[in-house]
Coordinates of N, CA and C in Angstrom, one line a residue:
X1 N 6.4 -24.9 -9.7 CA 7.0 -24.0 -8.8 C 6.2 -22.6 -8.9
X2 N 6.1 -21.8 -7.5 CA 5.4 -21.0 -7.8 C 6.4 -19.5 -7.6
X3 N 5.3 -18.7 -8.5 CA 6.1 -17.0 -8.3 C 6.4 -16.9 -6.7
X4 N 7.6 -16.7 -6.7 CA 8.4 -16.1 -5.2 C 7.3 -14.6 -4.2
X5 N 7.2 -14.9 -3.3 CA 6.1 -13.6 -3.3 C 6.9 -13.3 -1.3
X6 N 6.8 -12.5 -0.9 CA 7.2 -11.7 -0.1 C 6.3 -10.9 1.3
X7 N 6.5 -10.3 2.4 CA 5.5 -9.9 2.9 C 6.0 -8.5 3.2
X8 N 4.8 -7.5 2.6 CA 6.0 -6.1 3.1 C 5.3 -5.6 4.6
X9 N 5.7 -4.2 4.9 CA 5.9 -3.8 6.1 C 4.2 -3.6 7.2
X10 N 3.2 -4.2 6.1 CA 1.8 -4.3 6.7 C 1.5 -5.4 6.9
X11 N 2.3 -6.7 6.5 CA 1.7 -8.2 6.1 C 1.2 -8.2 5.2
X12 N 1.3 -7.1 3.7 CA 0.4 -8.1 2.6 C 1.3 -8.6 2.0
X13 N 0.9 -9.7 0.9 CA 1.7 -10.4 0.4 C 2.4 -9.6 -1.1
X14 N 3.7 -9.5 -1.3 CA 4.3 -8.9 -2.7 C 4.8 -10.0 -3.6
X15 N 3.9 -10.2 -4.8 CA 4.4 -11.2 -5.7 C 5.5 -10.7 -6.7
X16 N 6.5 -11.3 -6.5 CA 7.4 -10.9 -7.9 C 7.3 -11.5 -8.5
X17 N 7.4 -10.6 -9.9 CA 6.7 -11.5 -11.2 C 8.2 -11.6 -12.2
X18 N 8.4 -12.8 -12.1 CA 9.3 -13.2 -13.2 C 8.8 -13.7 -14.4
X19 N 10.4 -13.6 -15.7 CA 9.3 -14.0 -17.2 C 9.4 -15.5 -16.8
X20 N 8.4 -16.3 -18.1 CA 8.4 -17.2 -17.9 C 8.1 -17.5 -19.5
X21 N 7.4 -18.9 -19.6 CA 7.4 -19.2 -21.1 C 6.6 -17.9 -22.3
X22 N 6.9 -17.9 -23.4 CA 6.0 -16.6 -24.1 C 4.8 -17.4 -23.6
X23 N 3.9 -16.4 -24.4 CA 2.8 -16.5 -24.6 C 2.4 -16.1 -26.1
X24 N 1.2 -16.3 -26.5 CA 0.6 -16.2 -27.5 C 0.4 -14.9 -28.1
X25 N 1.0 -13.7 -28.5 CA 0.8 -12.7 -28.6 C -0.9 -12.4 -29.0
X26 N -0.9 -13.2 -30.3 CA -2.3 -12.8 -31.5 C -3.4 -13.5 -30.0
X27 N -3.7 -14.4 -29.4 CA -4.6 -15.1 -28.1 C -4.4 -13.6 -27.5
X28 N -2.8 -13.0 -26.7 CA -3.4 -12.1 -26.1 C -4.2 -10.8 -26.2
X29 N -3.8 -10.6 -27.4 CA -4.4 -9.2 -28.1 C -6.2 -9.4 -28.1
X30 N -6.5 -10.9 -29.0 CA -8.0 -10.9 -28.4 C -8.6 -11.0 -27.0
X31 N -7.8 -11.1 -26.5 CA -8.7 -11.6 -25.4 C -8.5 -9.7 -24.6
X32 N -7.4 -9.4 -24.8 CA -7.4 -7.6 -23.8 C -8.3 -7.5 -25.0
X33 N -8.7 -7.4 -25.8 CA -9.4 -6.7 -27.0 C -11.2 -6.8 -26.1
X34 N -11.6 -8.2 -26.6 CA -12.8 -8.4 -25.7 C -12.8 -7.8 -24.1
X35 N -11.8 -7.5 -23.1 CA -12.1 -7.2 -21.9 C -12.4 -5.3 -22.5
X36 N -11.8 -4.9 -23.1 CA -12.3 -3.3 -23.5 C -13.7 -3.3 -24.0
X37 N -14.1 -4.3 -25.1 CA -15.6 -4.4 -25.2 C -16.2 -4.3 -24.5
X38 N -15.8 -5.5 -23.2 CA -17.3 -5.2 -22.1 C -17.1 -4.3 -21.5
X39 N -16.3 -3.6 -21.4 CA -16.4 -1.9 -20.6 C -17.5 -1.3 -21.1
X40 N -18.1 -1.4 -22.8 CA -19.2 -0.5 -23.3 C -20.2 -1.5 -23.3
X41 N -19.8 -2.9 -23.2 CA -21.1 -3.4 -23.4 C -20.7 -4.5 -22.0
X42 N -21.6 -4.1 -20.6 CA -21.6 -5.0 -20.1 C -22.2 -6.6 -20.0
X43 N -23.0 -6.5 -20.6 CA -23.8 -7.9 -20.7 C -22.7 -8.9 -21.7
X44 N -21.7 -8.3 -22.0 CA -20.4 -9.5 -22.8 C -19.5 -10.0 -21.3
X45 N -19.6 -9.4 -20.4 CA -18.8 -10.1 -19.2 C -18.7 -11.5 -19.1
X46 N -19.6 -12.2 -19.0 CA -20.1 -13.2 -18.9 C -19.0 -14.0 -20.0
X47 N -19.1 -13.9 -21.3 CA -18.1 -14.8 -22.2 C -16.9 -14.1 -22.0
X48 N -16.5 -13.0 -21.8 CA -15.3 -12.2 -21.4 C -14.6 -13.2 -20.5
X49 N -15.1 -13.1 -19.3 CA -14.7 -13.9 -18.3 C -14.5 -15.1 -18.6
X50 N -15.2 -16.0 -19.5 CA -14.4 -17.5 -19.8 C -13.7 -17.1 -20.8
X51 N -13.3 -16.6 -21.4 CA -12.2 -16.1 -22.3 C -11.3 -16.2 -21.5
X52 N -11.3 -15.1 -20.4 CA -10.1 -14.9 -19.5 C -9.4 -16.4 -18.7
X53 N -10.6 -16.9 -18.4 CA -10.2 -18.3 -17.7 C -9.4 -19.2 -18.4
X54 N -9.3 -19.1 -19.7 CA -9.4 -20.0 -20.5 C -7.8 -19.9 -20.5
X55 N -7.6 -18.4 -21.0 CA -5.9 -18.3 -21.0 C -5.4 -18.2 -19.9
X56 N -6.1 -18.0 -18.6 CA -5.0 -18.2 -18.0 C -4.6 -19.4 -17.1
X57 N -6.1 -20.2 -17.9 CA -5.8 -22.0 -17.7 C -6.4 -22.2 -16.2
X58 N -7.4 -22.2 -15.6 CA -8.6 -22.2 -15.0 C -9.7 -22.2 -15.2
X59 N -10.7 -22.7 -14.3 CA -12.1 -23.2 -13.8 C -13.3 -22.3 -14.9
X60 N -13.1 -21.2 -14.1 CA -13.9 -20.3 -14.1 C -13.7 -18.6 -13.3
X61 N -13.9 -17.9 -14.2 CA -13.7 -16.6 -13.9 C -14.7 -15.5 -13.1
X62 N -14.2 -14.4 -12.7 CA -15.2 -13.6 -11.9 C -14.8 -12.6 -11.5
X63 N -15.5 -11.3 -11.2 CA -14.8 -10.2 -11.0 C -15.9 -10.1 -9.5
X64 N -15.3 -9.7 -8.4 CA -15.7 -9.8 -7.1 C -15.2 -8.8 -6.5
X65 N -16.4 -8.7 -5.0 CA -15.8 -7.8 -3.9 C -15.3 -8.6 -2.8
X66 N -14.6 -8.2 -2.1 CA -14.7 -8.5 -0.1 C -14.1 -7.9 0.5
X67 N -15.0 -7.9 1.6 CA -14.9 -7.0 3.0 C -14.3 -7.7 4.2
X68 N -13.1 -7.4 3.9 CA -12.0 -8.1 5.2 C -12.8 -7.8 6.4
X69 N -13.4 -6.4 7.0 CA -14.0 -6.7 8.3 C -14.7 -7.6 8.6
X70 N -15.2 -8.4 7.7 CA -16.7 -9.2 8.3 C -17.0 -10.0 7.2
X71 N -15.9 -10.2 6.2 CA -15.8 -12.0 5.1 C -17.0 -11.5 4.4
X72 N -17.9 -10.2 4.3 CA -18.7 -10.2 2.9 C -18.6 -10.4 1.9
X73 N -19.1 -10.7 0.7 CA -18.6 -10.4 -0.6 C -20.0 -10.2 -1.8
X74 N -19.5 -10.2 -3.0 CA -20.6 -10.0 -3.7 C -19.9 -9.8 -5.0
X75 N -20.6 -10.6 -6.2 CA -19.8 -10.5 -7.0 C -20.5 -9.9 -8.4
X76 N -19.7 -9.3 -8.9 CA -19.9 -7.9 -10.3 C -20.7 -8.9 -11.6
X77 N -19.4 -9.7 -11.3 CA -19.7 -10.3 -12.9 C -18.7 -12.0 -12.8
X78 N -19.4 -12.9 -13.6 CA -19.1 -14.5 -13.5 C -19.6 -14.9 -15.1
X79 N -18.4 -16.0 -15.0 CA -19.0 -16.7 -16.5 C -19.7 -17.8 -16.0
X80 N -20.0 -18.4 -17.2 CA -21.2 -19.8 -16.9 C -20.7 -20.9 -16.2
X81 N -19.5 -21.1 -16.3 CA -18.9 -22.4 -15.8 C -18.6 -23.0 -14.4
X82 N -19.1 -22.3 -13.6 CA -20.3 -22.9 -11.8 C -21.5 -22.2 -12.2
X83 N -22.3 -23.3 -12.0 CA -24.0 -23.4 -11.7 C -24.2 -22.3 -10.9
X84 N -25.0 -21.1 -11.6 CA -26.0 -20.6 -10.8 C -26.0 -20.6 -9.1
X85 N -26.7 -21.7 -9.1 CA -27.7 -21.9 -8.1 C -26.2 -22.5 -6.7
X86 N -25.0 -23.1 -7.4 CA -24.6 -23.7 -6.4 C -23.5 -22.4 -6.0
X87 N -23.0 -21.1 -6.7 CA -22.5 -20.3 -6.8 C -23.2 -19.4 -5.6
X88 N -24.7 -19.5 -5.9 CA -25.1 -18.4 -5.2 C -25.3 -19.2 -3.7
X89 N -25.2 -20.7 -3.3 CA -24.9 -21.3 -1.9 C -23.5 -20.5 -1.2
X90 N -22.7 -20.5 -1.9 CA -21.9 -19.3 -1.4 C -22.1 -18.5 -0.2
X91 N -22.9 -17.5 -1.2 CA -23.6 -16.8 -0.1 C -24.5 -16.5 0.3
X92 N -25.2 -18.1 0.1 CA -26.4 -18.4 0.9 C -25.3 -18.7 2.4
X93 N -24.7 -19.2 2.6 CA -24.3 -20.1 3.2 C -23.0 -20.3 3.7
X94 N -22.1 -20.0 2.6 CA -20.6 -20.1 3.5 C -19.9 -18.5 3.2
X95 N -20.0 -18.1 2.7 CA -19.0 -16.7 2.6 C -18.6 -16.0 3.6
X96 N -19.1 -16.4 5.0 CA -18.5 -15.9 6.3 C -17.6 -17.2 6.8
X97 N -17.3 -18.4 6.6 CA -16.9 -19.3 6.7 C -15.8 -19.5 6.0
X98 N -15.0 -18.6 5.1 CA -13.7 -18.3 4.8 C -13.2 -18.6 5.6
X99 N -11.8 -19.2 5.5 CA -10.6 -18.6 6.5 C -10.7 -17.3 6.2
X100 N -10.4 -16.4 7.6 CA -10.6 -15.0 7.5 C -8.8 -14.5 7.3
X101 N -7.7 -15.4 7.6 CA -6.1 -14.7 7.7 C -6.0 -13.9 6.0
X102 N -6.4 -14.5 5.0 CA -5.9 -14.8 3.9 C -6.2 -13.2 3.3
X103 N -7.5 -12.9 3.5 CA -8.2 -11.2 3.1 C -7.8 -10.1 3.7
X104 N -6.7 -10.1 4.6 CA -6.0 -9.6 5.6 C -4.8 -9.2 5.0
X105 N -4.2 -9.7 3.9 CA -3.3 -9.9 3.0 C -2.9 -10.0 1.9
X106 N -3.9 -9.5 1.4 CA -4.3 -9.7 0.2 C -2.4 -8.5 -1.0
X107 N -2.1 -9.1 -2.0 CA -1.4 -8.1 -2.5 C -2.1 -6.8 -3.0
X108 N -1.0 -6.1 -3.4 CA -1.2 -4.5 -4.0 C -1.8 -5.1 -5.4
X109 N -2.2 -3.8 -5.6 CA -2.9 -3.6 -7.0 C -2.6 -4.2 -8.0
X110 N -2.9 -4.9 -8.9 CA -2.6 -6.1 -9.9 C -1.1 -6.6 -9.6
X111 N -1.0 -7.1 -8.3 CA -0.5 -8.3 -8.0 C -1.0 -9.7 -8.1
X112 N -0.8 -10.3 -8.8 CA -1.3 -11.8 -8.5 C -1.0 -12.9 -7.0
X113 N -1.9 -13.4 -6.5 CA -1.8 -14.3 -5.8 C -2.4 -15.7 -5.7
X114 N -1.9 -16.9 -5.2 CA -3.3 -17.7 -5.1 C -3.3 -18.0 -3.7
X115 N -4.1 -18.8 -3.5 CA -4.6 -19.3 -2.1 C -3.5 -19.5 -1.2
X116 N -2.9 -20.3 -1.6 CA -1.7 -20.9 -0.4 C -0.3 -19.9 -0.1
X117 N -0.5 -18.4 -1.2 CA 0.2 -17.4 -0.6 C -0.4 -16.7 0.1
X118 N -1.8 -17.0 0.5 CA -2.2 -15.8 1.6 C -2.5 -17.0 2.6
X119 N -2.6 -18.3 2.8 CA -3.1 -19.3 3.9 C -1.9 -19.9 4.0
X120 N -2.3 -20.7 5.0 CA -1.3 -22.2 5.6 C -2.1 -23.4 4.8
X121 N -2.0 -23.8 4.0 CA -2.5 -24.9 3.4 C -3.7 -26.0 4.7
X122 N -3.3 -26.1 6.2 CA -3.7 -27.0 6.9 C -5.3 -26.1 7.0
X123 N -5.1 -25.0 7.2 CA -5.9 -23.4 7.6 C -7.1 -23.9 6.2
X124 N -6.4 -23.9 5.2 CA -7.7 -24.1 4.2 C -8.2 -25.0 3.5
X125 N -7.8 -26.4 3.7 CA -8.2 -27.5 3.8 C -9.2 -28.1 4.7
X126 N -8.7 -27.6 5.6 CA -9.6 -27.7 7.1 C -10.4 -26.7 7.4
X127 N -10.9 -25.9 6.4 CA -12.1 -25.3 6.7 C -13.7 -25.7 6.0
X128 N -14.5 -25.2 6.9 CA -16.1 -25.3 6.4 C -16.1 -25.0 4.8
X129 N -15.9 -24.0 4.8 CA -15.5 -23.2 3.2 C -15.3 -24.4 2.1
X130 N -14.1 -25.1 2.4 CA -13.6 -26.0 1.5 C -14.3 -27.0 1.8
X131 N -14.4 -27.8 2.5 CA -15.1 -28.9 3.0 C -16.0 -29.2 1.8
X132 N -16.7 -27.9 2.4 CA -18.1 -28.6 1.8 C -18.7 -27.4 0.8
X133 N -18.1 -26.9 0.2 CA -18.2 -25.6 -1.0 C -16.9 -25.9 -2.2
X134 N -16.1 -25.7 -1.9 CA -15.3 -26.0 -2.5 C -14.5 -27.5 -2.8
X135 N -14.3 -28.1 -2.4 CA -13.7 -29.5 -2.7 C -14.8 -30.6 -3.2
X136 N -16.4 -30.6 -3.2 CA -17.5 -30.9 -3.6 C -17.3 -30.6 -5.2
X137 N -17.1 -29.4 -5.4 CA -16.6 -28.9 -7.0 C -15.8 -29.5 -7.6
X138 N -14.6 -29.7 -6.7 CA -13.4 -30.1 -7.6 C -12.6 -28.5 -7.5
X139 N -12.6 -27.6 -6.6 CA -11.9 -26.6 -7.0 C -10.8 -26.3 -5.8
X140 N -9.7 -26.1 -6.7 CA -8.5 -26.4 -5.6 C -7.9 -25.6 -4.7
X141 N -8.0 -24.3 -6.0 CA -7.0 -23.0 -5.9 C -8.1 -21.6 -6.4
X142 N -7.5 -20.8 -6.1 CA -8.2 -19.3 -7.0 C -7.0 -18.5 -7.2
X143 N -6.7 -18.4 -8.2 CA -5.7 -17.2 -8.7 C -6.1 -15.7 -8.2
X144 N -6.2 -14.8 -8.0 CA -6.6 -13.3 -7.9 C -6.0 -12.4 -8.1
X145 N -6.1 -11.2 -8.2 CA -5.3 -9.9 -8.3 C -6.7 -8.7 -7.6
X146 N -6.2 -8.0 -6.8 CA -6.6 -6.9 -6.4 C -7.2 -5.8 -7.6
X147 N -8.4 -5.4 -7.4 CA -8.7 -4.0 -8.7 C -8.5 -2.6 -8.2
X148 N -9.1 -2.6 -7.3 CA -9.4 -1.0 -6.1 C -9.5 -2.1 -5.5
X149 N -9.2 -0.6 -3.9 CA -9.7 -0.7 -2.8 C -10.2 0.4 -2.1
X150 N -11.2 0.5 -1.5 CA -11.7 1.0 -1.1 C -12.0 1.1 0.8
X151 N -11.5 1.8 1.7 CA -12.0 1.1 2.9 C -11.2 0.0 3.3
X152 N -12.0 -1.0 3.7 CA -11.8 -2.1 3.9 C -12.3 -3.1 2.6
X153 N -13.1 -2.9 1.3 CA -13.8 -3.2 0.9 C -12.4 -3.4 -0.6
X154 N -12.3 -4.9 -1.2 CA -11.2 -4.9 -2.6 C -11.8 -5.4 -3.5
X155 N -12.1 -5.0 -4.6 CA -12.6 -5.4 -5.7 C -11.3 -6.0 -6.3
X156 N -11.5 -7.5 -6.4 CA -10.7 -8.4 -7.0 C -11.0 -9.3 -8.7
X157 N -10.1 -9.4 -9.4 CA -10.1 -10.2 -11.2 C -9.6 -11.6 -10.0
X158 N -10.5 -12.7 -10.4 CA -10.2 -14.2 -9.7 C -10.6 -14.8 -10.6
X159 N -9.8 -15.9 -10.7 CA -10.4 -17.5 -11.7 C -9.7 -18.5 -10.4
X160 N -10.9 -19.4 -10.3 CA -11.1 -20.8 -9.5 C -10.2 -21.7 -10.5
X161 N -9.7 -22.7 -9.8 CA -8.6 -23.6 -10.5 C -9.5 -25.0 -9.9
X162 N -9.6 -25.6 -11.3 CA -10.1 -27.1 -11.2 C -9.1 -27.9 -10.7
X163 N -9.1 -29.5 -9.8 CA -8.1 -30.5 -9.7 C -7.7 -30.8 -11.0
X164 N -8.4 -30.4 -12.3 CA -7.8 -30.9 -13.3 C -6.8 -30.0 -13.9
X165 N -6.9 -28.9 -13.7 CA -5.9 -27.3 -13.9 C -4.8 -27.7 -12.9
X166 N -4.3 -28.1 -11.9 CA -3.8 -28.0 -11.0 C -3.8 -26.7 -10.1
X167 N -2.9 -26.3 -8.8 CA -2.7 -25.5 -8.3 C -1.9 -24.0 -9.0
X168 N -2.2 -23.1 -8.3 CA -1.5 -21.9 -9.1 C -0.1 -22.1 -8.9
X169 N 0.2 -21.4 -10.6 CA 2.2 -21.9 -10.2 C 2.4 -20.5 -11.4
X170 N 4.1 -20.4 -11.1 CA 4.4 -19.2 -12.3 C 3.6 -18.9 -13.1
X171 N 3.2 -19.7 -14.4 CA 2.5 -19.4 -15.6 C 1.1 -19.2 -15.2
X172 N 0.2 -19.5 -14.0 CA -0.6 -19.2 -13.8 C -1.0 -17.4 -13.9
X173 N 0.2 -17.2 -12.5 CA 0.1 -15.7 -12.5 C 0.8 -14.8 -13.6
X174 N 1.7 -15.3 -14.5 CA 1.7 -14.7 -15.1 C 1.3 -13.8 -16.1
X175 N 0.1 -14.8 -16.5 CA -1.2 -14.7 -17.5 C -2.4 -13.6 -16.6
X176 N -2.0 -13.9 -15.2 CA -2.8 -13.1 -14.6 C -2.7 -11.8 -15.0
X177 N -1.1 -11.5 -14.5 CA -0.6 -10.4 -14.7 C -0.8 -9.4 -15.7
X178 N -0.9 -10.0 -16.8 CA -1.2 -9.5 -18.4 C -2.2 -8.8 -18.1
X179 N -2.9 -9.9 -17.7 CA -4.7 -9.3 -17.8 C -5.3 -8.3 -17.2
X180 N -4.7 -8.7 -15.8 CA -5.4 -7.4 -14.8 C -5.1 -6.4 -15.0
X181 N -4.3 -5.6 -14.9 CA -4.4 -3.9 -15.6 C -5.7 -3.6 -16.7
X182 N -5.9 -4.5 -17.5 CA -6.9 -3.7 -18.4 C -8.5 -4.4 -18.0
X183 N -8.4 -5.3 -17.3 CA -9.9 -5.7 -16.8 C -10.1 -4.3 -15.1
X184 N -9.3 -4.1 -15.0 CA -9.1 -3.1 -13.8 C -9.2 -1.5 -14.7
X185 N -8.8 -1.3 -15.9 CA -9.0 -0.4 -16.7 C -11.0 -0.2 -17.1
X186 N -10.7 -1.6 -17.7 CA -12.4 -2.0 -18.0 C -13.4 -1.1 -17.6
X187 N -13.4 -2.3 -16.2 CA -13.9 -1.6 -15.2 C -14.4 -0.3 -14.8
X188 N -13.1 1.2 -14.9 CA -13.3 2.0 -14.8 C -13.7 2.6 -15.9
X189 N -13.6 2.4 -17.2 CA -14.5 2.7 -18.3 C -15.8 2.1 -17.9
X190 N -16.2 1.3 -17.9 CA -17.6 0.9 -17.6 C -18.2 1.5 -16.6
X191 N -18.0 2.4 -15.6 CA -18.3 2.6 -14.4 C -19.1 4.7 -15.1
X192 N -17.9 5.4 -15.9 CA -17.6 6.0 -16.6 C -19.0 6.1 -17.5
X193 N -18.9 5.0 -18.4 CA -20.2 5.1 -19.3 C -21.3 5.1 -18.4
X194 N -21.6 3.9 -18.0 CA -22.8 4.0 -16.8 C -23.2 5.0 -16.0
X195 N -22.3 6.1 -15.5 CA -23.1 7.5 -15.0 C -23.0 8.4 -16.3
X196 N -22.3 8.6 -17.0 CA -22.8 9.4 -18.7 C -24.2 8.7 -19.0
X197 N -24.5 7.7 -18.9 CA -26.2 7.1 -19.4 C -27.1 7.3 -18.4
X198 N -26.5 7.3 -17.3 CA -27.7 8.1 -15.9 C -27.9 9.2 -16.6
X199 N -26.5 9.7 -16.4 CA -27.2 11.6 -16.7 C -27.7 12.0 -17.6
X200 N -27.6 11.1 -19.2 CA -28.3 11.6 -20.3 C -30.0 10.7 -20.3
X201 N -30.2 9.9 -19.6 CA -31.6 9.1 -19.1 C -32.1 10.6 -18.1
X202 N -31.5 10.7 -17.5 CA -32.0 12.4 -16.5 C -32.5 13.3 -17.2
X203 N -31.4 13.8 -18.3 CA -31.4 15.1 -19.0 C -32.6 14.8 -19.8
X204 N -33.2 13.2 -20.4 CA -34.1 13.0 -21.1 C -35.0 13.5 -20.4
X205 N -35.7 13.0 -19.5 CA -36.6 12.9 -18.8 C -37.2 14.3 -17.9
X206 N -35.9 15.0 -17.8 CA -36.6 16.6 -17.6 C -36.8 17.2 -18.6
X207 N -36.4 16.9 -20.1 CA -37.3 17.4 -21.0 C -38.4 16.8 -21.3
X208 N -38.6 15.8 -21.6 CA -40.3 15.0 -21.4 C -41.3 15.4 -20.7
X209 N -40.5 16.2 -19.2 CA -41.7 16.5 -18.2 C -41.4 18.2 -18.6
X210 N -41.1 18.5 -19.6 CA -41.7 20.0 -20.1 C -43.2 20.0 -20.7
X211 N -43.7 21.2 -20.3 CA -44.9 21.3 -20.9 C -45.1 21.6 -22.2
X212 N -43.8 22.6 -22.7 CA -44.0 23.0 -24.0 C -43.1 21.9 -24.9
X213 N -43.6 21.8 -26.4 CA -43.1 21.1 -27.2 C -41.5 21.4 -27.3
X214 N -40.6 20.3 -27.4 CA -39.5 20.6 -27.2 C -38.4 19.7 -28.6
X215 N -37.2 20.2 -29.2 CA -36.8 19.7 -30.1 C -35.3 19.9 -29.9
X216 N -34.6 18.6 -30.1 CA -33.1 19.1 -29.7 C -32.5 18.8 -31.0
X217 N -32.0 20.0 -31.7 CA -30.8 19.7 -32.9 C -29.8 19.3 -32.9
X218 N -29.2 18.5 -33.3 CA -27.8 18.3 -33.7 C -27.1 19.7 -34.5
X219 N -25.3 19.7 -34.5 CA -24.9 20.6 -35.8 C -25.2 20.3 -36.5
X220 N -25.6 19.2 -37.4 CA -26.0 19.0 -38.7 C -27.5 18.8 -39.0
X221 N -28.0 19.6 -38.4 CA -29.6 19.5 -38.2 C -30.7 18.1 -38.0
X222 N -30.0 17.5 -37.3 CA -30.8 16.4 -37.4 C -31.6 16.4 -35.8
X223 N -32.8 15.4 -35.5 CA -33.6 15.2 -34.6 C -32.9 14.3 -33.8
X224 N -32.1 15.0 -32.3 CA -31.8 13.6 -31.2 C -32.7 13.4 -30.3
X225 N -33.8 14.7 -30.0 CA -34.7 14.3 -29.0 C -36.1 15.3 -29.2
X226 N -37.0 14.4 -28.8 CA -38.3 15.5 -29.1 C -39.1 14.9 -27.8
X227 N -40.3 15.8 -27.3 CA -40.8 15.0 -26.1 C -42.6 15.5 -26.7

């Protein structure tokens, strides 16, 4: 059975989130633990994200964009568990071939949804998309939650659901739920460090291109930069 979800006064979809079975407290704490790591260390996304998949019992994970005007997308960060090469047929190839109703509808900010709350099930079965991208895989469902929005443009937390995971149901999203606030926190930490390291890569580099010898102290006298 799945979370009860609603349409408010725009058409997007509103999931209400009921409790459901516990969860693992000590599982949850590591896993929001590792999503605050890769905020300072991006290149941990990658195991982050199958971390994430893992609890909340799907495929594979991925933090993505799309552009409801025109079905673009492009995605931040993915764990290992779709190939490369067949991930990036995507969008070689079908990413405009979405059913387009579903991105149209998407819920509010760390709401969870999956597929068959934003489609007609006939609508996405019977698409190019699935045909022959997705059902090839074995992949049935995608859980999601909104990050920002921007525009027309939503940065979405998504894990792909294997035939062997089944379809998204309560305990799916509710694991979502957990998570997205702080991979959506992440995020904005990571965004945060990344221009603090522009600007001190800048601040380097117009002292380098000084002519005269140049020395930066610490208060405790020590050498942070010389050019």
């Amino acid at each position: 059975m799945s979370i009860p979800a609603r349409l408010d006064h725009t058409g997007a979809i509103t999931t209400i989130i009921e409790p459901s079975a516990a969860v693992d407290t000590d599982e949850l704490s590591a896993v929001i633990s590792a999503i605050y790591d890769a905020a300072v260390t991006p290149d941990h996304w990658s195991n982050v994200l199958d971390t994430a998949r893992r609890f909340i019992g799907g495929m594979s994970g991925t933090i993505f964009a799309k552009d409801a005007r025109n079905a673009k997308s492009c995605i931040f960060h993915i764990d290992s568990n779709i190939d490369f090469d067949y991930g990036k047929s995507y969008f070689d190839r079908y990413e405009t071939a979405d059913p387009p109703t579903g991105w149209n509808r998407l819920p509010g900010i760390d709401q969870p949804a999956g597929l068959m709350d934003l489609l007609d099930a006939d609508e996405m079965t019977g698409s190019r998309f699935y045909r022959e991208w997705a059902q090839p895989a074995g992949i049935v469902d995608l859980v999601m939650t909104p990050l920002e929005r921007s525009g027309g443009i939503t940065a979405l937390f998504g894990v792909f659901m294997h035939e062997r995971d089944g379809m998204v149901d309560s305990a799916v999203k509710r694991r979502m739920h957990l998570l997205s606030p702080h991979v959506r926190r992440a995020m904005s930490i990571g965004r945060v460090a990344a221009q603090q390291a522009q600007q001190t890569t800048s601040l380097s580099d117009a002292f380098d291109g000084l002519a005269a010898g140049l020395f930066l102290i610490d208060a405790d006298g020590r050498v942070v930069h010389t050019n």
